[in-house]
Amino acid sequence: MKRRRITTMLLAAVIAMFAMASQAQGDWPAHKFIFYRWATDMKGEVGPDFFRHGFDADFSDIADKTEISMTSHGEMRWGKWGLMTDIFYLELKDTQNGRFFGYPVDLKLENTILGAAATYNVIETERSTFDFTFGLRYNKVDAAIESNHYFKNYLSRDLDWIDPVIGFKGAAKLSDRWTFCYLGDIGGFGVGSDFTWTGSVMFDAQIAKHVALDIGYRYQKSDYEKDVEILGHDLDYIYDISMSGPFFGVSFNW
């Protein structure tokens, strides 16, 4: 029911924006690349049905456990059509005591997300712009779960899948220096994930002709299941994780 409400609200917003579409042209950069640090928390669970490794950690917890983190976002445009890309990579280690018959459980999680979407501009004025987006998001999760070196290879799995996604992005100029940007999408639809969605808002402060500082907030959730064989039994392997938090970065535009 919650997913249905989110989908209905998104489609209503898209239809409303399409009805308001304007052909006026504004002075917007054709290319933009953002490199940022995402101060994300993580909630959810990873693992087989009978033994899921749960997360409920804020950014400080995740930062202590993170070994590598990389995030970037790019936008390119030619006329009304464009291309949007996203790169996210996170590698972390976590230990939870007493999870497996009193033994500590170690998790090493590598999470790679690569997104590419075509964009089509339907509104462009001097003060605002709005695009439809549609594309694919590739997800790769390497989950190594060990308990005191027992079941070393039985609970660990490498998962990868591709989600079709549809959504929107837009921006509004608040002044000559400040711009408010937003984007959102939904996807999966059972093709890859059962359901996935992303949303973010950002304030962009132009500090030089082609350079800006960015601050915003991003939320991303994936709900994915895969049938796997563990110790001769067919089980659902779960990756049900949400990540959210503020981000800070620098962007280059021209």
mmCIF file of C-alpha atoms in Angstrom:
data_model
loop_
_atom_site.group_PDB
_atom_site.id
_atom_site.type_symbol
_atom_site.label_atom_id
_atom_site.label_comp_id
_atom_site.label_asym_id
_atom_site.label_seq_id
_atom_site.Cartn_x
_atom_site.Cartn_y
_atom_site.Cartn_z
ATOM 1 C CA MET A 1 0.000 0.000 0.000
ATOM 2 C CA LYS A 2 2.853 2.393 0.865
ATOM 3 C CA ARG A 3 4.574 1.676 -2.449
ATOM 4 C CA ARG A 4 1.313 2.279 -4.296
ATOM 5 C CA ARG A 5 0.892 5.673 -2.611
ATOM 6 C CA ILE A 6 4.460 6.680 -3.454
ATOM 7 C CA THR A 7 3.988 5.608 -7.084
ATOM 8 C CA THR A 8 0.671 7.465 -7.369
ATOM 9 C CA MET A 9 2.149 10.657 -5.901
ATOM 10 C CA LEU A 10 5.133 10.492 -8.251
ATOM 11 C CA LEU A 11 2.984 9.963 -11.340
ATOM 12 C CA ALA A 12 0.657 12.793 -10.288
ATOM 13 C CA ALA A 13 3.625 15.137 -9.910
ATOM 14 C CA VAL A 14 5.014 14.124 -13.306
ATOM 15 C CA ILE A 15 1.647 14.641 -15.041
ATOM 16 C CA ALA A 16 1.240 18.039 -13.371
ATOM 17 C CA MET A 17 4.690 19.131 -14.480
ATOM 18 C CA PHE A 18 4.054 17.910 -18.009
ATOM 19 C CA ALA A 19 0.845 19.929 -18.161
ATOM 20 C CA MET A 20 2.831 23.024 -17.158
ATOM 21 C CA ALA A 21 5.587 22.394 -19.722
ATOM 22 C CA SER A 22 7.071 25.503 -21.302
ATOM 23 C CA GLN A 23 9.391 25.864 -24.263
ATOM 24 C CA ALA A 24 11.106 29.031 -23.042
ATOM 25 C CA GLN A 25 14.900 28.800 -22.933
ATOM 26 C CA GLY A 26 17.063 29.744 -19.935
ATOM 27 C CA ASP A 27 20.743 30.125 -19.254
ATOM 28 C CA TRP A 28 21.507 26.687 -17.784
ATOM 29 C CA PRO A 29 24.825 24.796 -17.958
ATOM 30 C CA ALA A 30 24.907 21.914 -20.427
ATOM 31 C CA HIS A 31 27.319 19.806 -18.364
ATOM 32 C CA LYS A 32 27.655 19.342 -14.620
ATOM 33 C CA PHE A 33 29.717 16.964 -12.498
ATOM 34 C CA ILE A 34 29.497 16.691 -8.704
ATOM 35 C CA PHE A 35 31.929 14.929 -6.395
ATOM 36 C CA TYR A 36 30.588 14.638 -2.873
ATOM 37 C CA ARG A 37 30.833 12.980 0.521
ATOM 38 C CA TRP A 38 27.599 11.342 1.626
ATOM 39 C CA ALA A 39 27.205 11.286 5.429
ATOM 40 C CA THR A 40 24.819 8.349 5.235
ATOM 41 C CA ASP A 41 23.293 6.188 7.897
ATOM 42 C CA MET A 42 22.264 2.622 7.080
ATOM 43 C CA LYS A 43 19.218 0.625 8.144
ATOM 44 C CA GLY A 44 18.021 -2.819 7.089
ATOM 45 C CA GLU A 45 19.381 -6.327 6.769
ATOM 46 C CA VAL A 46 21.600 -8.517 4.608
ATOM 47 C CA GLY A 47 21.830 -12.303 4.554
ATOM 48 C CA PRO A 48 19.853 -15.542 4.169
ATOM 49 C CA ASP A 49 16.394 -15.997 5.644
ATOM 50 C CA PHE A 50 17.508 -17.841 8.755
ATOM 51 C CA PHE A 51 20.441 -15.536 9.534
ATOM 52 C CA ARG A 52 20.207 -11.897 8.570
ATOM 53 C CA HIS A 53 22.834 -9.340 9.533
ATOM 54 C CA GLY A 54 20.926 -6.274 10.692
ATOM 55 C CA PHE A 55 21.960 -2.630 10.420
ATOM 56 C CA ASP A 56 20.697 0.342 12.381
ATOM 57 C CA ALA A 57 23.700 2.648 12.337
ATOM 58 C CA ASP A 58 24.083 6.411 12.045
ATOM 59 C CA PHE A 59 26.834 8.143 10.086
ATOM 60 C CA SER A 60 29.382 8.114 12.913
ATOM 61 C CA ASP A 61 28.999 4.333 13.230
ATOM 62 C CA ILE A 62 29.229 3.835 9.469
ATOM 63 C CA ALA A 63 32.252 6.160 9.193
ATOM 64 C CA ASP A 64 34.139 4.108 11.800
ATOM 65 C CA LYS A 65 33.448 0.927 9.830
ATOM 66 C CA THR A 66 33.965 2.335 6.336
ATOM 67 C CA GLU A 67 37.184 1.463 4.544
ATOM 68 C CA ILE A 68 36.453 3.077 1.160
ATOM 69 C CA SER A 69 33.668 5.424 0.037
ATOM 70 C CA MET A 70 33.234 7.187 -3.319
ATOM 71 C CA THR A 71 30.264 9.064 -4.775
ATOM 72 C CA SER A 72 29.742 11.229 -7.866
ATOM 73 C CA HIS A 73 26.946 12.521 -10.092
ATOM 74 C CA GLY A 74 27.113 13.774 -13.672
ATOM 75 C CA GLU A 75 24.744 15.488 -16.086
ATOM 76 C CA MET A 76 25.248 16.195 -19.795
ATOM 77 C CA ARG A 77 22.768 17.742 -22.194
ATOM 78 C CA TRP A 78 22.405 18.214 -25.927
ATOM 79 C CA GLY A 79 19.284 20.188 -26.790
ATOM 80 C CA LYS A 80 16.308 18.657 -25.024
ATOM 81 C CA TRP A 81 17.987 15.276 -24.525
ATOM 82 C CA GLY A 82 20.642 14.478 -21.980
ATOM 83 C CA LEU A 83 22.407 11.824 -19.944
ATOM 84 C CA MET A 84 22.615 11.514 -16.161
ATOM 85 C CA THR A 85 25.082 9.225 -14.351
ATOM 86 C CA ASP A 86 25.616 8.184 -10.741
ATOM 87 C CA ILE A 87 28.509 6.309 -9.131
ATOM 88 C CA PHE A 88 28.423 5.008 -5.570
ATOM 89 C CA TYR A 89 30.919 2.664 -3.904
ATOM 90 C CA LEU A 90 31.071 1.687 -0.242
ATOM 91 C CA GLU A 91 33.243 -0.882 1.495
ATOM 92 C CA LEU A 92 32.749 -1.491 5.197
ATOM 93 C CA LYS A 93 33.386 -4.033 7.955
ATOM 94 C CA ASP A 94 31.126 -4.700 10.926
ATOM 95 C CA THR A 95 31.188 -7.060 13.909
ATOM 96 C CA GLN A 96 28.159 -7.966 16.023
ATOM 97 C CA ASN A 97 28.702 -9.913 19.234
ATOM 98 C CA GLY A 98 26.614 -12.884 20.271
ATOM 99 C CA ARG A 99 24.670 -13.223 17.013
ATOM 100 C CA PHE A 100 25.623 -16.845 16.238
ATOM 101 C CA PHE A 101 25.264 -19.086 19.332
ATOM 102 C CA GLY A 102 27.251 -16.545 21.343
ATOM 103 C CA TYR A 103 29.982 -16.153 18.726
ATOM 104 C CA PRO A 104 30.730 -12.764 17.135
ATOM 105 C CA VAL A 105 29.651 -12.306 13.524
ATOM 106 C CA ASP A 106 31.833 -10.450 11.037
ATOM 107 C CA LEU A 107 30.449 -8.824 7.910
ATOM 108 C CA LYS A 108 32.440 -7.326 5.069
ATOM 109 C CA LEU A 109 30.123 -5.542 2.656
ATOM 110 C CA GLU A 110 31.098 -4.082 -0.710
ATOM 111 C CA ASN A 111 28.294 -2.143 -2.367
ATOM 112 C CA THR A 112 28.590 -0.735 -5.902
ATOM 113 C CA ILE A 113 25.819 1.226 -7.617
ATOM 114 C CA LEU A 114 26.187 2.518 -11.185
ATOM 115 C CA GLY A 115 23.306 4.469 -12.659
ATOM 116 C CA ALA A 116 22.712 5.831 -16.149
ATOM 117 C CA ALA A 117 19.533 7.551 -17.294
ATOM 118 C CA ALA A 118 18.401 9.466 -20.348
ATOM 119 C CA THR A 119 16.808 12.835 -19.595
ATOM 120 C CA TYR A 120 14.255 14.799 -21.590
ATOM 121 C CA ASN A 121 13.622 18.456 -20.852
ATOM 122 C CA VAL A 122 9.971 19.564 -20.722
ATOM 123 C CA ILE A 123 10.350 22.891 -18.887
ATOM 124 C CA GLU A 124 13.069 25.475 -19.262
ATOM 125 C CA THR A 125 12.720 29.121 -18.312
ATOM 126 C CA GLU A 126 15.188 31.642 -16.982
ATOM 127 C CA ARG A 127 14.340 30.576 -13.413
ATOM 128 C CA SER A 128 13.441 26.863 -13.562
ATOM 129 C CA THR A 129 14.004 23.641 -15.440
ATOM 130 C CA PHE A 130 12.374 20.203 -15.264
ATOM 131 C CA ASP A 131 13.233 16.879 -16.958
ATOM 132 C CA PHE A 132 11.829 13.370 -17.159
ATOM 133 C CA THR A 133 14.402 10.608 -16.571
ATOM 134 C CA PHE A 134 14.419 6.932 -17.499
ATOM 135 C CA GLY A 135 17.261 4.453 -17.367
ATOM 136 C CA LEU A 136 18.985 1.591 -15.571
ATOM 137 C CA ARG A 137 20.731 1.164 -12.230
ATOM 138 C CA TYR A 138 23.292 -1.627 -11.792
ATOM 139 C CA ASN A 139 23.738 -2.935 -8.257
ATOM 140 C CA LYS A 140 26.517 -5.225 -7.036
ATOM 141 C CA VAL A 141 26.726 -6.458 -3.450
ATOM 142 C CA ASP A 142 29.534 -8.664 -2.131
ATOM 143 C CA ALA A 143 28.502 -9.823 1.356
ATOM 144 C CA ALA A 144 31.045 -11.891 3.298
ATOM 145 C CA ILE A 145 29.448 -13.128 6.543
ATOM 146 C CA GLU A 146 31.573 -15.188 8.942
ATOM 147 C CA SER A 147 31.120 -16.409 12.510
ATOM 148 C CA ASN A 148 34.406 -17.229 14.204
ATOM 149 C CA HIS A 149 35.461 -18.704 10.830
ATOM 150 C CA TYR A 150 32.591 -21.210 10.909
ATOM 151 C CA PHE A 151 30.338 -21.344 7.860
ATOM 152 C CA LYS A 152 32.966 -19.172 6.165
ATOM 153 C CA ASN A 153 31.714 -19.616 2.623
ATOM 154 C CA TYR A 154 28.143 -20.747 3.237
ATOM 155 C CA LEU A 155 26.636 -17.438 4.341
ATOM 156 C CA SER A 156 28.605 -15.241 1.934
ATOM 157 C CA ARG A 157 27.187 -14.303 -1.447
ATOM 158 C CA ASP A 158 27.971 -12.049 -4.395
ATOM 159 C CA LEU A 159 24.776 -10.512 -5.754
ATOM 160 C CA ASP A 160 24.256 -8.324 -8.783
ATOM 161 C CA TRP A 161 21.161 -7.091 -10.555
ATOM 162 C CA ILE A 162 19.861 -4.312 -12.809
ATOM 163 C CA ASP A 163 16.860 -2.143 -11.992
ATOM 164 C CA PRO A 164 14.875 -0.178 -14.583
ATOM 165 C CA VAL A 165 14.088 3.257 -13.138
ATOM 166 C CA ILE A 166 11.874 6.197 -14.091
ATOM 167 C CA GLY A 167 11.787 9.606 -12.466
ATOM 168 C CA PHE A 168 12.400 13.312 -12.750
ATOM 169 C CA LYS A 169 14.899 16.041 -11.947
ATOM 170 C CA GLY A 170 14.670 19.783 -11.797
ATOM 171 C CA ALA A 171 16.127 23.028 -10.528
ATOM 172 C CA ALA A 172 15.031 26.526 -9.578
ATOM 173 C CA LYS A 173 17.236 29.620 -9.400
ATOM 174 C CA LEU A 174 16.830 31.393 -6.072
ATOM 175 C CA SER A 175 19.309 34.141 -6.982
ATOM 176 C CA ASP A 176 22.263 34.724 -9.288
ATOM 177 C CA ARG A 177 24.406 32.621 -6.949
ATOM 178 C CA TRP A 178 22.026 30.091 -5.353
ATOM 179 C CA THR A 179 20.130 27.259 -7.082
ATOM 180 C CA PHE A 180 17.813 24.652 -5.572
ATOM 181 C CA CYS A 181 18.033 21.214 -7.243
ATOM 182 C CA TYR A 182 15.997 18.039 -6.753
ATOM 183 C CA LEU A 183 15.575 14.591 -8.255
ATOM 184 C CA GLY A 184 13.693 11.366 -7.611
ATOM 185 C CA ASP A 185 13.028 7.993 -9.181
ATOM 186 C CA ILE A 186 11.350 4.655 -8.579
ATOM 187 C CA GLY A 187 12.255 1.313 -10.089
ATOM 188 C CA GLY A 188 12.862 -2.398 -9.807
ATOM 189 C CA PHE A 189 9.260 -3.478 -10.421
ATOM 190 C CA GLY A 190 10.299 -7.115 -9.836
ATOM 191 C CA VAL A 191 12.724 -7.070 -12.780
ATOM 192 C CA GLY A 192 15.694 -6.641 -10.424
ATOM 193 C CA SER A 193 14.709 -5.351 -7.007
ATOM 194 C CA ASP A 194 11.187 -5.852 -5.794
ATOM 195 C CA PHE A 195 11.201 -2.098 -5.327
ATOM 196 C CA THR A 196 13.779 0.693 -5.177
ATOM 197 C CA TRP A 197 13.528 4.451 -4.933
ATOM 198 C CA THR A 198 15.803 7.440 -4.585
ATOM 199 C CA GLY A 199 15.209 11.072 -3.714
ATOM 200 C CA SER A 200 17.496 14.016 -3.088
ATOM 201 C CA VAL A 201 17.399 17.782 -2.652
ATOM 202 C CA MET A 202 20.390 20.119 -2.904
ATOM 203 C CA PHE A 203 21.394 23.762 -2.627
ATOM 204 C CA ASP A 204 24.056 24.816 -5.119
ATOM 205 C CA ALA A 205 26.166 27.909 -4.336
ATOM 206 C CA GLN A 206 28.164 29.263 -7.283
ATOM 207 C CA ILE A 207 31.584 30.454 -6.029
ATOM 208 C CA ALA A 208 33.302 30.860 -9.404
ATOM 209 C CA LYS A 209 32.339 30.870 -13.070
ATOM 210 C CA HIS A 210 32.445 27.081 -13.385
ATOM 211 C CA VAL A 211 32.637 25.943 -9.759
ATOM 212 C CA ALA A 212 29.979 25.569 -7.054
ATOM 213 C CA LEU A 213 29.697 24.189 -3.541
ATOM 214 C CA ASP A 214 26.820 21.807 -2.859
ATOM 215 C CA ILE A 215 24.953 20.748 0.250
ATOM 216 C CA GLY A 216 21.921 18.492 0.294
ATOM 217 C CA TYR A 217 20.145 15.403 1.560
ATOM 218 C CA ARG A 218 19.771 12.025 -0.176
ATOM 219 C CA TYR A 219 17.686 8.915 0.513
ATOM 220 C CA GLN A 220 18.030 5.599 -1.281
ATOM 221 C CA LYS A 221 16.380 2.234 -0.647
ATOM 222 C CA SER A 222 16.644 -1.173 -2.299
ATOM 223 C CA ASP A 223 14.574 -4.250 -1.483
ATOM 224 C CA TYR A 224 16.055 -7.258 -3.288
ATOM 225 C CA GLU A 225 15.689 -11.019 -2.837
ATOM 226 C CA LYS A 226 17.372 -13.916 -4.602
ATOM 227 C CA ASP A 227 16.846 -17.671 -4.284
ATOM 228 C CA VAL A 228 20.133 -19.335 -3.289
ATOM 229 C CA GLU A 229 21.183 -22.776 -2.127
ATOM 230 C CA ILE A 230 22.770 -22.950 1.328
ATOM 231 C CA LEU A 231 23.691 -26.295 2.885
ATOM 232 C CA GLY A 232 21.377 -28.083 0.464
ATOM 233 C CA HIS A 233 18.382 -25.834 1.116
ATOM 234 C CA ASP A 234 16.797 -23.247 -1.177
ATOM 235 C CA LEU A 235 16.555 -19.984 0.742
ATOM 236 C CA ASP A 236 15.857 -16.331 0.063
ATOM 237 C CA TYR A 237 18.964 -14.177 0.322
ATOM 238 C CA ILE A 238 17.908 -10.702 1.418
ATOM 239 C CA TYR A 239 19.354 -7.280 0.656
ATOM 240 C CA ASP A 240 16.893 -4.812 2.173
ATOM 241 C CA ILE A 241 18.844 -1.639 2.928
ATOM 242 C CA SER A 242 18.001 2.054 3.139
ATOM 243 C CA MET A 243 20.650 4.766 3.225
ATOM 244 C CA SER A 244 19.971 8.404 4.036
ATOM 245 C CA GLY A 245 21.773 11.504 5.190
ATOM 246 C CA PRO A 246 23.252 14.866 4.217
ATOM 247 C CA PHE A 247 25.972 15.257 1.611
ATOM 248 C CA PHE A 248 28.585 17.895 0.904
ATOM 249 C CA GLY A 249 30.485 18.355 -2.337
ATOM 250 C CA VAL A 250 31.900 20.480 -5.105
ATOM 251 C CA SER A 251 30.568 20.673 -8.664
ATOM 252 C CA PHE A 252 32.001 21.793 -11.992
ATOM 253 C CA ASN A 253 29.642 23.147 -14.644
ATOM 254 C CA TRP A 254 29.920 24.669 -18.108
#
